[in-house]
mmCIF file of C-alpha atoms in Angstrom:
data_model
loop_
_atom_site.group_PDB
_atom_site.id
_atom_site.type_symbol
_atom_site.label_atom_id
_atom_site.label_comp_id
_atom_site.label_asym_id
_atom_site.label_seq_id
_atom_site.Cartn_x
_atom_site.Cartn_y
_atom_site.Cartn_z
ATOM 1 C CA UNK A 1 26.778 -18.499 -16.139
ATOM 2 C CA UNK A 2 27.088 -16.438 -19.265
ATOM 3 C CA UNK A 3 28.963 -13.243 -19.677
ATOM 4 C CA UNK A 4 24.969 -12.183 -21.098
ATOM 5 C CA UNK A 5 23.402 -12.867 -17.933
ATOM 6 C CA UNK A 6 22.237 -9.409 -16.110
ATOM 7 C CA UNK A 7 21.973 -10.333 -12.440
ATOM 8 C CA UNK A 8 19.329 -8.285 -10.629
ATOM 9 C CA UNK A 9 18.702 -8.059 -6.347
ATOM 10 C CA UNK A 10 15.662 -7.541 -5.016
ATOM 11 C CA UNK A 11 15.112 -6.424 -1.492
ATOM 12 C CA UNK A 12 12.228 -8.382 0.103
ATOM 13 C CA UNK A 13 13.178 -8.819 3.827
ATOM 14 C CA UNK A 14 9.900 -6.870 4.525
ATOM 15 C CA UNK A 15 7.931 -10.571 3.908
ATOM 16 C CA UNK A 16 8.613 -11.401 6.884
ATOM 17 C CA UNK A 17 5.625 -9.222 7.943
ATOM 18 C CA UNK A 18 2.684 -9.630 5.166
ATOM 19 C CA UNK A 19 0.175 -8.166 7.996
ATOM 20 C CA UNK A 20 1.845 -4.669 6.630
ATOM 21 C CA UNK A 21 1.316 -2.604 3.434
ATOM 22 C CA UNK A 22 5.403 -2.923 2.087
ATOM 23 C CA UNK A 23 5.457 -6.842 3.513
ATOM 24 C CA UNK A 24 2.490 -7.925 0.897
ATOM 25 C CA UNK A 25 3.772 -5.741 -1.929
ATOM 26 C CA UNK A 26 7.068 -7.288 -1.479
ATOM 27 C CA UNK A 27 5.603 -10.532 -0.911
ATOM 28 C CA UNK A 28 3.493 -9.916 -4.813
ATOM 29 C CA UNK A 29 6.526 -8.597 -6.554
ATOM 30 C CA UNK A 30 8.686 -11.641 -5.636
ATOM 31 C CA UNK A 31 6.002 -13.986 -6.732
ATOM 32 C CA UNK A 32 5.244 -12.503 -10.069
ATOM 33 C CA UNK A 33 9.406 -12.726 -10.995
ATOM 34 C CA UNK A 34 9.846 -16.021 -9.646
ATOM 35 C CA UNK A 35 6.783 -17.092 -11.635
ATOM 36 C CA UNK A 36 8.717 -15.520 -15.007
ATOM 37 C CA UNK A 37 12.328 -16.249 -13.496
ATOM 38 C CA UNK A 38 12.992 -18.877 -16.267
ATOM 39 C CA UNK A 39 11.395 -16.908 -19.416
ATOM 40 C CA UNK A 40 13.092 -13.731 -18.672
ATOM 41 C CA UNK A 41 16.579 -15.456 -17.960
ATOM 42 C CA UNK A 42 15.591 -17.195 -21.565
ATOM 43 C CA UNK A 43 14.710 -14.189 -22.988
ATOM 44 C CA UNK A 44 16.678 -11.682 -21.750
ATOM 45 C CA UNK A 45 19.389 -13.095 -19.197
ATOM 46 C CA UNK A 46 17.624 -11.723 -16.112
ATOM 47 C CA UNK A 47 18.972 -13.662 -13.153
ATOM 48 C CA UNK A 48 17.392 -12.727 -9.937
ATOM 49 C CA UNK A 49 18.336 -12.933 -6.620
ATOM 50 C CA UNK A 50 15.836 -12.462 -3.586
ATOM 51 C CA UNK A 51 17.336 -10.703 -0.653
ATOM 52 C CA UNK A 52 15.299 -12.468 2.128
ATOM 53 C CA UNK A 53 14.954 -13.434 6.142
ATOM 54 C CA UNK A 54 16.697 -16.261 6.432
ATOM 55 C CA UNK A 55 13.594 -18.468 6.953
ATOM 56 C CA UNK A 56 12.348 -17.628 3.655
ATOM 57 C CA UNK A 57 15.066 -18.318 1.475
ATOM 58 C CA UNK A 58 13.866 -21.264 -1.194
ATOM 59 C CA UNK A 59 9.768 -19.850 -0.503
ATOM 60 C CA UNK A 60 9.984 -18.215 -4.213
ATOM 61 C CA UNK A 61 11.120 -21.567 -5.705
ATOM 62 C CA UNK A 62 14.210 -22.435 -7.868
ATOM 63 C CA UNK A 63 14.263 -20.212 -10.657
ATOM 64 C CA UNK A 64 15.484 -17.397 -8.434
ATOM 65 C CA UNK A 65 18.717 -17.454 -5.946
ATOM 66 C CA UNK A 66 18.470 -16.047 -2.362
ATOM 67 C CA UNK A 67 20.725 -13.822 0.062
ATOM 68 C CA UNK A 68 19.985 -14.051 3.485
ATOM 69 C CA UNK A 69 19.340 -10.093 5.202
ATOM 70 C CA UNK A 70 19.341 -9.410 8.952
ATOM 71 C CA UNK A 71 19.526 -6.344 10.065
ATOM 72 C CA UNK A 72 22.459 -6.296 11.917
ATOM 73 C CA UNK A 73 24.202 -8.140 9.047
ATOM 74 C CA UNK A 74 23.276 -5.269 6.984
ATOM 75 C CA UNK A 75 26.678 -3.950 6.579
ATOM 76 C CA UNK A 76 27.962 -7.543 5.112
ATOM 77 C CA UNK A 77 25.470 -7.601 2.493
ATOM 78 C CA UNK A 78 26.228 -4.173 1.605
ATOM 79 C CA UNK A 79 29.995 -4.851 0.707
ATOM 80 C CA UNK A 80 29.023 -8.383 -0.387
ATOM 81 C CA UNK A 81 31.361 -9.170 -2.809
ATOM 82 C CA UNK A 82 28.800 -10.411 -5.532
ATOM 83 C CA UNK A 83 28.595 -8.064 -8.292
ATOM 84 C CA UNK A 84 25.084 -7.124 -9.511
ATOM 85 C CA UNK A 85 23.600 -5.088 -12.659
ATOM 86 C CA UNK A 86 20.905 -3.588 -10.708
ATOM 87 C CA UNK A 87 19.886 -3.594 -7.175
ATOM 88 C CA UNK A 88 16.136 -2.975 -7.067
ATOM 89 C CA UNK A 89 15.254 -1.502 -3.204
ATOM 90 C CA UNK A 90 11.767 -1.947 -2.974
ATOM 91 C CA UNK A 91 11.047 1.156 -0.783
ATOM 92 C CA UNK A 92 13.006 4.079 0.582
ATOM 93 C CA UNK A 93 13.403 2.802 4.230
ATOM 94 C CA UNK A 94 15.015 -0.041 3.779
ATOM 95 C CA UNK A 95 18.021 -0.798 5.712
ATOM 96 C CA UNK A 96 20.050 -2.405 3.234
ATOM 97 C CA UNK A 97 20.699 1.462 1.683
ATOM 98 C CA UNK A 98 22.803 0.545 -1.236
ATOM 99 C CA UNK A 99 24.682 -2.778 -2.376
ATOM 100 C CA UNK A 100 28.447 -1.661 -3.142
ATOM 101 C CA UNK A 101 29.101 -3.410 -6.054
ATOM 102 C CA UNK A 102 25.630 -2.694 -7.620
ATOM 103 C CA UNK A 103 26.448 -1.120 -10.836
ATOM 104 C CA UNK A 104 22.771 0.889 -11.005
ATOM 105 C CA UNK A 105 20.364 1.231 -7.707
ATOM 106 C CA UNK A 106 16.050 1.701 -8.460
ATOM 107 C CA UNK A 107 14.572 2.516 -5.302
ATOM 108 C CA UNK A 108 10.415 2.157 -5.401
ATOM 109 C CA UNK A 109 9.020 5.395 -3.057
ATOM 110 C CA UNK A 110 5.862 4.857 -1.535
ATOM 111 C CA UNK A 111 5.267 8.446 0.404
ATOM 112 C CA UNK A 112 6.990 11.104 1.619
ATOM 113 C CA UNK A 113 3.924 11.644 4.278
ATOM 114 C CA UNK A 114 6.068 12.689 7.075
ATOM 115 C CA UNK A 115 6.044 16.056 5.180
ATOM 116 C CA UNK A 116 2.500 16.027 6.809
ATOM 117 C CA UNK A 117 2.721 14.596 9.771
ATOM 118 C CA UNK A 118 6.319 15.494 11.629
ATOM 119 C CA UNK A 119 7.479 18.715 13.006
ATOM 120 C CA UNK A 120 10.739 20.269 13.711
ATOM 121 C CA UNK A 121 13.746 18.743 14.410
ATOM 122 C CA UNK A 122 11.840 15.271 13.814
ATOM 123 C CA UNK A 123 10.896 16.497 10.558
ATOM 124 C CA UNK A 124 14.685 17.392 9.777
ATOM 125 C CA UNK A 125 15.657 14.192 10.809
ATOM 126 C CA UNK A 126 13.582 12.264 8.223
ATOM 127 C CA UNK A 127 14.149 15.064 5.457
ATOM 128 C CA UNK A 128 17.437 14.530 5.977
ATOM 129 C CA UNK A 129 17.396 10.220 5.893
ATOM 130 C CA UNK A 130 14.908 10.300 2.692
ATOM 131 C CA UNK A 131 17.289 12.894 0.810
ATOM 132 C CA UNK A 132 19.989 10.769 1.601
ATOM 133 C CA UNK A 133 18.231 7.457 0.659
ATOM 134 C CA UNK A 134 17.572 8.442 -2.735
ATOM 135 C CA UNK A 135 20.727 10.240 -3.459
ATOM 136 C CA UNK A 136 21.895 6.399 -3.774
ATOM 137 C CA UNK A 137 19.175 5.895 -6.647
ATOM 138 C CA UNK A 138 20.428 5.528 -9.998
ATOM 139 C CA UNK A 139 16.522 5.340 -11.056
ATOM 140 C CA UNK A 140 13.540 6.273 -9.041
ATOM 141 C CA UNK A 141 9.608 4.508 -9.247
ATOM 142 C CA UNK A 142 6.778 5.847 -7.639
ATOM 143 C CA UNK A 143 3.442 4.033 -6.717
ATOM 144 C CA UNK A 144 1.429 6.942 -7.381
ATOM 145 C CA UNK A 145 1.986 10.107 -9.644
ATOM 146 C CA UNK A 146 0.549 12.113 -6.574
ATOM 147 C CA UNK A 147 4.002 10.698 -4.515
ATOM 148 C CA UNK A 148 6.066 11.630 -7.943
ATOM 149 C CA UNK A 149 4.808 15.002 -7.867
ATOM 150 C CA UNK A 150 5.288 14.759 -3.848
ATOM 151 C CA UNK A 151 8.767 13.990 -4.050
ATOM 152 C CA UNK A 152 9.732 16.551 -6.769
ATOM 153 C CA UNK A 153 8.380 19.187 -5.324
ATOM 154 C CA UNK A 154 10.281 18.926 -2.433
ATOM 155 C CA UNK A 155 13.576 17.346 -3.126
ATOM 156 C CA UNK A 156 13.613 17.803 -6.797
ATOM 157 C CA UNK A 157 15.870 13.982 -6.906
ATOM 158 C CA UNK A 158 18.735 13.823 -8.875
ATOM 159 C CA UNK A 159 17.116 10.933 -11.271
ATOM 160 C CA UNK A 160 13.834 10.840 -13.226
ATOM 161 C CA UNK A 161 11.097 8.444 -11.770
ATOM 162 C CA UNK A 162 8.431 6.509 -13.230
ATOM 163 C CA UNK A 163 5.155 5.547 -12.159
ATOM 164 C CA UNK A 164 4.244 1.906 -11.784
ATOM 165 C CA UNK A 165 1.086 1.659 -9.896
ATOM 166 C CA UNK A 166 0.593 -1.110 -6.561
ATOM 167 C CA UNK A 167 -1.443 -4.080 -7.216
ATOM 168 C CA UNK A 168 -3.983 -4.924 -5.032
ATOM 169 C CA UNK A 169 -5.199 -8.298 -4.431
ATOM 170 C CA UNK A 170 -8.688 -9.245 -5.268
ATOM 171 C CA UNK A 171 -10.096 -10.684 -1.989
ATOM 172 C CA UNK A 172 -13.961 -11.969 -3.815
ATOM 173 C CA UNK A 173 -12.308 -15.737 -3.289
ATOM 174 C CA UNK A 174 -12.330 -15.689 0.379
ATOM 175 C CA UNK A 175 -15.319 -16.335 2.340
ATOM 176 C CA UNK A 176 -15.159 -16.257 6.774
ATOM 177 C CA UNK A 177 -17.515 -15.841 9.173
ATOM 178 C CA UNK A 178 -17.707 -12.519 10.779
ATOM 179 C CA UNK A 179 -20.634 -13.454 13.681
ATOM 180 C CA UNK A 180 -17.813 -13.806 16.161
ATOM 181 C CA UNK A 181 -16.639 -10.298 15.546
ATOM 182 C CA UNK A 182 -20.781 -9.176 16.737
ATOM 183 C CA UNK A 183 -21.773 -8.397 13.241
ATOM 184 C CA UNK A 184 -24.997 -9.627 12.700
ATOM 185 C CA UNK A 185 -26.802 -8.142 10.075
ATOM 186 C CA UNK A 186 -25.089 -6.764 6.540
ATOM 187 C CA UNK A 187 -25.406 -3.481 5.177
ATOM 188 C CA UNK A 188 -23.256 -1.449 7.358
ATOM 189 C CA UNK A 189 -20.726 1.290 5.884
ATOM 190 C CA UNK A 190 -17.322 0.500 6.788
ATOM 191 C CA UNK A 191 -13.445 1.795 7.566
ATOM 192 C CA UNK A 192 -10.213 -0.661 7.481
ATOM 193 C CA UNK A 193 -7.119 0.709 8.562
ATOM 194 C CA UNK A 194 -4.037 1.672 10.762
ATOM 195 C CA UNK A 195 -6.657 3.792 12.677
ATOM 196 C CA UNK A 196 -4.036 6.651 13.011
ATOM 197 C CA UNK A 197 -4.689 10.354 13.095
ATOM 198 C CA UNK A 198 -4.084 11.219 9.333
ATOM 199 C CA UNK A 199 -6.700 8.229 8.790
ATOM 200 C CA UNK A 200 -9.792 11.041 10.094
ATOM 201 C CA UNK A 201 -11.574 8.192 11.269
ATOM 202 C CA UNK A 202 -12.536 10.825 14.430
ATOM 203 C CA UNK A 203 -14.582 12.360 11.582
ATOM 204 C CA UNK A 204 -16.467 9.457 10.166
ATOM 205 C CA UNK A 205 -17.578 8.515 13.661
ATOM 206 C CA UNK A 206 -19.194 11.578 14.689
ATOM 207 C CA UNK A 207 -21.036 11.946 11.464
ATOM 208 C CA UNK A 208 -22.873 8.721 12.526
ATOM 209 C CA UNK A 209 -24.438 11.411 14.758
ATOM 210 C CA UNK A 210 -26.468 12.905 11.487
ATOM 211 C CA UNK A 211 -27.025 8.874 10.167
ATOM 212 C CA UNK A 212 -29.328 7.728 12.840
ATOM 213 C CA UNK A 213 -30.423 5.055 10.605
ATOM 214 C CA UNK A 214 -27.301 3.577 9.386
ATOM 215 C CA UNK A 215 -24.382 1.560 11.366
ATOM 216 C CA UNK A 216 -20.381 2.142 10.854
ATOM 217 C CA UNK A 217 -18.185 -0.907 11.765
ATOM 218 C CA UNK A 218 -14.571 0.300 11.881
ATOM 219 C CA UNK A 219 -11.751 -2.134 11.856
ATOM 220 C CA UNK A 220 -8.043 -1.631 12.620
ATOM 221 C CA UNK A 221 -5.495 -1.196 15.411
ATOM 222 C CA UNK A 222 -7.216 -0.437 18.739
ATOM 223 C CA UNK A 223 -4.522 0.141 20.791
ATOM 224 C CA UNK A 224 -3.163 3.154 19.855
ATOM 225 C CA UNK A 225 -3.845 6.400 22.003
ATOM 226 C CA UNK A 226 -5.978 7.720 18.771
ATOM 227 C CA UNK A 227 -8.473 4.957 18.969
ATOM 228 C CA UNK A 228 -8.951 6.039 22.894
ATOM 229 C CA UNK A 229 -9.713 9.479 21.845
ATOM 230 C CA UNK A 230 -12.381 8.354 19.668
ATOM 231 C CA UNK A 231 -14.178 5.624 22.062
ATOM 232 C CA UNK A 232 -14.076 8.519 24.279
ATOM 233 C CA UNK A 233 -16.228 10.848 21.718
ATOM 234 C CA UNK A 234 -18.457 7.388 20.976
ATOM 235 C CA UNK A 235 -18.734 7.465 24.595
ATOM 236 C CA UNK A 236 -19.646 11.005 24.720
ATOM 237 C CA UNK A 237 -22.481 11.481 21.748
ATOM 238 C CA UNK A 238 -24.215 8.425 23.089
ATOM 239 C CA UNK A 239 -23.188 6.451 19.375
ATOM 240 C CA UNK A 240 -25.152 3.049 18.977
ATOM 241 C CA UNK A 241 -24.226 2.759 15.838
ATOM 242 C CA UNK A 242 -20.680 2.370 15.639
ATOM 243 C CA UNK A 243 -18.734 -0.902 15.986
ATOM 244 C CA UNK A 244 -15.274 -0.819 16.563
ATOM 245 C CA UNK A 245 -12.869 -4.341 15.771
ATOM 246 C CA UNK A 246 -9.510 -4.972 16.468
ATOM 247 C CA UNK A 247 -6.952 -6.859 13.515
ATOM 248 C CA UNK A 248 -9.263 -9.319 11.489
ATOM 249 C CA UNK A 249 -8.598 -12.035 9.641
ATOM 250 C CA UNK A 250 -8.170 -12.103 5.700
ATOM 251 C CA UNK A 251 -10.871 -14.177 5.320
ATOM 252 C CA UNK A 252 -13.193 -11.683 8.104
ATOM 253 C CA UNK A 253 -11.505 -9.031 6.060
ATOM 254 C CA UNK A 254 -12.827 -10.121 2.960
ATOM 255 C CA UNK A 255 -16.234 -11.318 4.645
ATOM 256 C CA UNK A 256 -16.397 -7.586 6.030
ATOM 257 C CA UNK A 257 -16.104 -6.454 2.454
ATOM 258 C CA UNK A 258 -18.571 -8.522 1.148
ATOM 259 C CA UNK A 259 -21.268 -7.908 3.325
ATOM 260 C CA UNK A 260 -20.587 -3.893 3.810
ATOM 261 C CA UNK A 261 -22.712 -1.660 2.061
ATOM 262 C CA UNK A 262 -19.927 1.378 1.069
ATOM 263 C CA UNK A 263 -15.954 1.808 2.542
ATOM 264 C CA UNK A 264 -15.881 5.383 4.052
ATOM 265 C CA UNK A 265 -12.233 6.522 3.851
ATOM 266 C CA UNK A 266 -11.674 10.193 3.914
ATOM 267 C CA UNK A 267 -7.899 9.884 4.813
ATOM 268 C CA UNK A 268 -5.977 13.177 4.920
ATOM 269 C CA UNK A 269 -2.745 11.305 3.550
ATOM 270 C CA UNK A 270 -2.494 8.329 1.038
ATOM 271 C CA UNK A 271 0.696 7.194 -1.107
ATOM 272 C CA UNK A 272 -1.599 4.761 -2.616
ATOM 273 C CA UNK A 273 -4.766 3.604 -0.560
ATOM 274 C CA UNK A 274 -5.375 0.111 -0.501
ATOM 275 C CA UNK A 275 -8.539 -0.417 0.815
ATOM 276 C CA UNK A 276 -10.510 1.831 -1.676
ATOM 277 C CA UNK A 277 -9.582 -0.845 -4.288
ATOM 278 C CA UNK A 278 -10.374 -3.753 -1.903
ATOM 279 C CA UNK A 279 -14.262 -2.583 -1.656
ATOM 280 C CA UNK A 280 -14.329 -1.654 -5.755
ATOM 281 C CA UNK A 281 -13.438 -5.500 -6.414
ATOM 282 C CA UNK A 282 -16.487 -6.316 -4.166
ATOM 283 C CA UNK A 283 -18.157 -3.468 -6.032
ATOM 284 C CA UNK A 284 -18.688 -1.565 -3.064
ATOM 285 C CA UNK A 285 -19.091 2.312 -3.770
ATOM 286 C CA UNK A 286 -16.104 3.831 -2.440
ATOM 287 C CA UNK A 287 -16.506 7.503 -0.363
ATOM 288 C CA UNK A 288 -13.214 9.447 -0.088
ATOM 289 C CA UNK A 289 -11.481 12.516 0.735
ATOM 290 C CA UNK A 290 -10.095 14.404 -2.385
ATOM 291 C CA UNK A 291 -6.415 15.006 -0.938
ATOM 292 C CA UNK A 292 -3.369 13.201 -2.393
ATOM 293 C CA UNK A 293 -3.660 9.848 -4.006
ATOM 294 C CA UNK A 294 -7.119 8.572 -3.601
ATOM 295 C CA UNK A 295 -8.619 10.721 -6.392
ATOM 296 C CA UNK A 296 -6.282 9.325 -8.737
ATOM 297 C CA UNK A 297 -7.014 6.125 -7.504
ATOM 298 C CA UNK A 298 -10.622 6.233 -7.053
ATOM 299 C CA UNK A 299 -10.794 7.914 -10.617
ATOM 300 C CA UNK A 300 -14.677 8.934 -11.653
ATOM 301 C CA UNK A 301 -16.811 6.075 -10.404
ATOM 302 C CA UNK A 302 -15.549 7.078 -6.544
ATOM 303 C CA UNK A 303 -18.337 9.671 -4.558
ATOM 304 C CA UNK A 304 -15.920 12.465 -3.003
ATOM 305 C CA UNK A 305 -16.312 14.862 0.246
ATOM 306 C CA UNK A 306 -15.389 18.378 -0.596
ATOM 307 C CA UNK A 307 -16.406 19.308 2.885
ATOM 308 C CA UNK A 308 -14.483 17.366 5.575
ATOM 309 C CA UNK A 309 -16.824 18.478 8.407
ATOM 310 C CA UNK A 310 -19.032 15.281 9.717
ATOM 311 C CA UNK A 311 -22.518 17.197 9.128
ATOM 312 C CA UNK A 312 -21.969 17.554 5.315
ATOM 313 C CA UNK A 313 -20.109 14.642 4.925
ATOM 314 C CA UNK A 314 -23.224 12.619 5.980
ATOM 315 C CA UNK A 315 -24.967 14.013 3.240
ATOM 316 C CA UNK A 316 -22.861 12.954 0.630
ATOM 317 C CA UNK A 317 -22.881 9.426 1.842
ATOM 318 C CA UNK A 318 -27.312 9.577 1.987
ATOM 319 C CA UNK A 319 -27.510 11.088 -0.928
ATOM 320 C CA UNK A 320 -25.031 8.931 -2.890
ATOM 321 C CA UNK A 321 -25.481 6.233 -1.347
ATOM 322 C CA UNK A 322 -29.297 7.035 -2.833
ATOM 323 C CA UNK A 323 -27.800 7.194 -6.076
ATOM 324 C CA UNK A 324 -25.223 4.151 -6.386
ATOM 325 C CA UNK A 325 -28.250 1.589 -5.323
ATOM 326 C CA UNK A 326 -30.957 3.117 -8.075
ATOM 327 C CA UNK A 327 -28.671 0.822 -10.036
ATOM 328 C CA UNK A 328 -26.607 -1.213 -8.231
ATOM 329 C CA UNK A 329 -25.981 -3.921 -10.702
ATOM 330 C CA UNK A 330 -24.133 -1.264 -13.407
ATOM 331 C CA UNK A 331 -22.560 0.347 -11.031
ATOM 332 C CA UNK A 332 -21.250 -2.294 -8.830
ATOM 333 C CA UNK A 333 -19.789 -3.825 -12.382
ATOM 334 C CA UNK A 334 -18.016 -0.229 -13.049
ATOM 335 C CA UNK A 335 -16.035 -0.508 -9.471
ATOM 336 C CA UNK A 336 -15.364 -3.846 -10.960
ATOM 337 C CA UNK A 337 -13.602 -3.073 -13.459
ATOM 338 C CA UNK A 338 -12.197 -0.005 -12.448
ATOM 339 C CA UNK A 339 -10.342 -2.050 -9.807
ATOM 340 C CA UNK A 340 -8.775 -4.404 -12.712
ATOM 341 C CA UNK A 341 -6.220 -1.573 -13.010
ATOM 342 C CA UNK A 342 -4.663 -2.366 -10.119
ATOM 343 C CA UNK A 343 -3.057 -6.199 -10.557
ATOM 344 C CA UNK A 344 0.200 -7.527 -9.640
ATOM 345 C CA UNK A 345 0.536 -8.906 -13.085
ATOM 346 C CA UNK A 346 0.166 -5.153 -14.273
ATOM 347 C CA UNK A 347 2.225 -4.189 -11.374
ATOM 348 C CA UNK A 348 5.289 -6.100 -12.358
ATOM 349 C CA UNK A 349 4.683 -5.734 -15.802
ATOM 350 C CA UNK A 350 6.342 -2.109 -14.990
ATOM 351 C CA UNK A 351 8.699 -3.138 -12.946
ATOM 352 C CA UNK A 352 10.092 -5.810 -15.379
ATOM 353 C CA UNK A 353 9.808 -3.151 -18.213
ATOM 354 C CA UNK A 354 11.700 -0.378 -16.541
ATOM 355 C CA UNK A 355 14.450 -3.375 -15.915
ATOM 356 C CA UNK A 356 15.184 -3.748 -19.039
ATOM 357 C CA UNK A 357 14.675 -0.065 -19.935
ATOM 358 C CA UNK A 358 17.376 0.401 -16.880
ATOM 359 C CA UNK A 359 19.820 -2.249 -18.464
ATOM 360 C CA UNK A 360 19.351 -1.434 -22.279
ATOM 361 C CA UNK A 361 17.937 -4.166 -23.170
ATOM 362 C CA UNK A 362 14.821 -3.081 -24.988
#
């Protein structure tokens, strides 16, 4: 190999679970480099290695090389012996930490949301394990300048950061049937998500109290003692018009999408928000809370509740709802484009620019 090459590790052990948010980013970054392995080792020298599961080493092709991770081998991969330029960890939980013989560390932050939602000595435990996490960071990224700001704010990091937004991947391909799951007729508002507390789903059900007329389907993880809570208040209000679905599909995902008339998704707490940009490449109006990320993601052509209370946030969705459909065609094609902002090509475009920025090689 030549004394030009600039060997780069990537953490990706997190593909071993694409059903998660950091498993398919992972799993999109490590495409997009293998796919320009050979031109940027042409170009520039990059040589990247793929820290993987075991199973998945050789699932990114040839152009890259692979290091089996396991958890509890953590510690050997850590004082592996190989010498790297830059060890990119592709979020601040991972448990590799640091590689020792890494001569520069990027770690990518996601969120910080246990600001929000911890308490006490819990919440000194993870202040404590994210301050240390990124003390290791010779460079910081962020997936959101809401999360930049975030982290500043309250650890004011050691490193400057840049912003590199997530992609999201554009789901119009895929077609499924979504009869099985009891929906029978389109035009139904819709949720997707972990269904946990900061998600407020508890308030989008019981404004279906003040939208007689229209039907919620909400889709996520019904096992959680949140989703009994809220069966309970469907339970209590006498709501018809509310289905609730366990984990779908991609392809019932994507059907779901399709056939939805606007994503409802007033969370309290969002690095990024994922789904938002999932309905605007159906273009699907998009209704949404204005705290942390999703107003920077949902940008002008999103329809925003000020008012978190389910009475007036039924009349934002009638009356803009009201508005959206007086001209659906140019205003489906403006979510559209708006979500063209968010692709992994873009995506990785950062990442491989602040690589080179990192190594000096502009």
């Amino acid at each position: 190999m030549s004394d030009m090459s600039k060997n780069i590790a990537v953490y990706l052990y997190d593909i071993c679970n694409r059903n998660v948010g950091l498993g398919e980013f992972e799993w999109q970054i490590g495409n997009e480099l293998a796919h320009r392995a050979d031109a940027l080792r042409k170009q520039y020298g990059l040589v990247f290695t793929f820290i993987v599961p075991h199973k998945f080493i050789g699932c990114f092709g040839n152009d890259v090389k692979y290091m089996p991770f396991f958890p509890l081998t953590r510690l050997w991969v850590r004082h592996s012996l190989r010498r790297f330029d830059l060890c990119h960890l592709t979020h601040q939980r991972t448990k590799l930490k640091y590689m020792k013989r890494a001569s520069m560390h990027l770690t990518t932050v996601h969120d910080i949301n246990f600001i929000y939602e911890k308490i006490g000595l819990s919440l000194k435990k993870h202040h404590h394990k994210f301050a240390r996490n990124i003390s290791y960071a010779d460079a910081l990224s962020y997936i959101s300048h809401f999360v930049k700001n975030d982290v500043e704010t309250h650890f004011a990091p050691k490193c400057d950061g840049d912003v590199i937004y997530n992609g999201v991947t554009d789901l119009t391909g895929l077609h499924g049937d979504i009869r099985h799951l009891g929906i029978k007729e389109d035009g139904y508002l819709f949720h997707i998500s972990s269904l946990m507390p900061k998600k407020n789903v508890h308030r989008i059900v019981e404004m279906m109290r003040y939208l007689p007329n229209e039907r919620l389907v909400v889709v996520g993880n019904l096992e959680s003692h949140y989703v009994k809570t809220i069966k309970d208040n469907i339970a209590k209000w006498g709501l018809s018009n509310v289905t609730m679905i366990n984990h779908v599909s991609l392809e019932d995902k994507a059907e779901l999408f399709r056939r939805c008339k606007a994503l409802v998704f007033p969370s309290l707490c969002e690095g990024f928000g994922l789904p938002p940009v999932e309905a605007m490449h159906f273009g699907k109006p998009v209704f949404l809370s204005r705290l942390t990320s999703l107003p920077e993601i949902g940008g002008e052509n999103a329809f925003y509740f000020d008012d978190l209370t389910p009475n007036a946030m039924a009349e934002v969705v009638d009356d803009k709802l009201k508005c959206f459909y007086s001209d659906s065609v140019a205003n489906a094609a403006a979510m559209r484009e708006r979500a063209k902002m968010f692709s992994w090509s873009s995506c990785v475009d950062g990442y491989v620019k602040l690589y080179l920025k990192l190594l000096n090689l502009n």
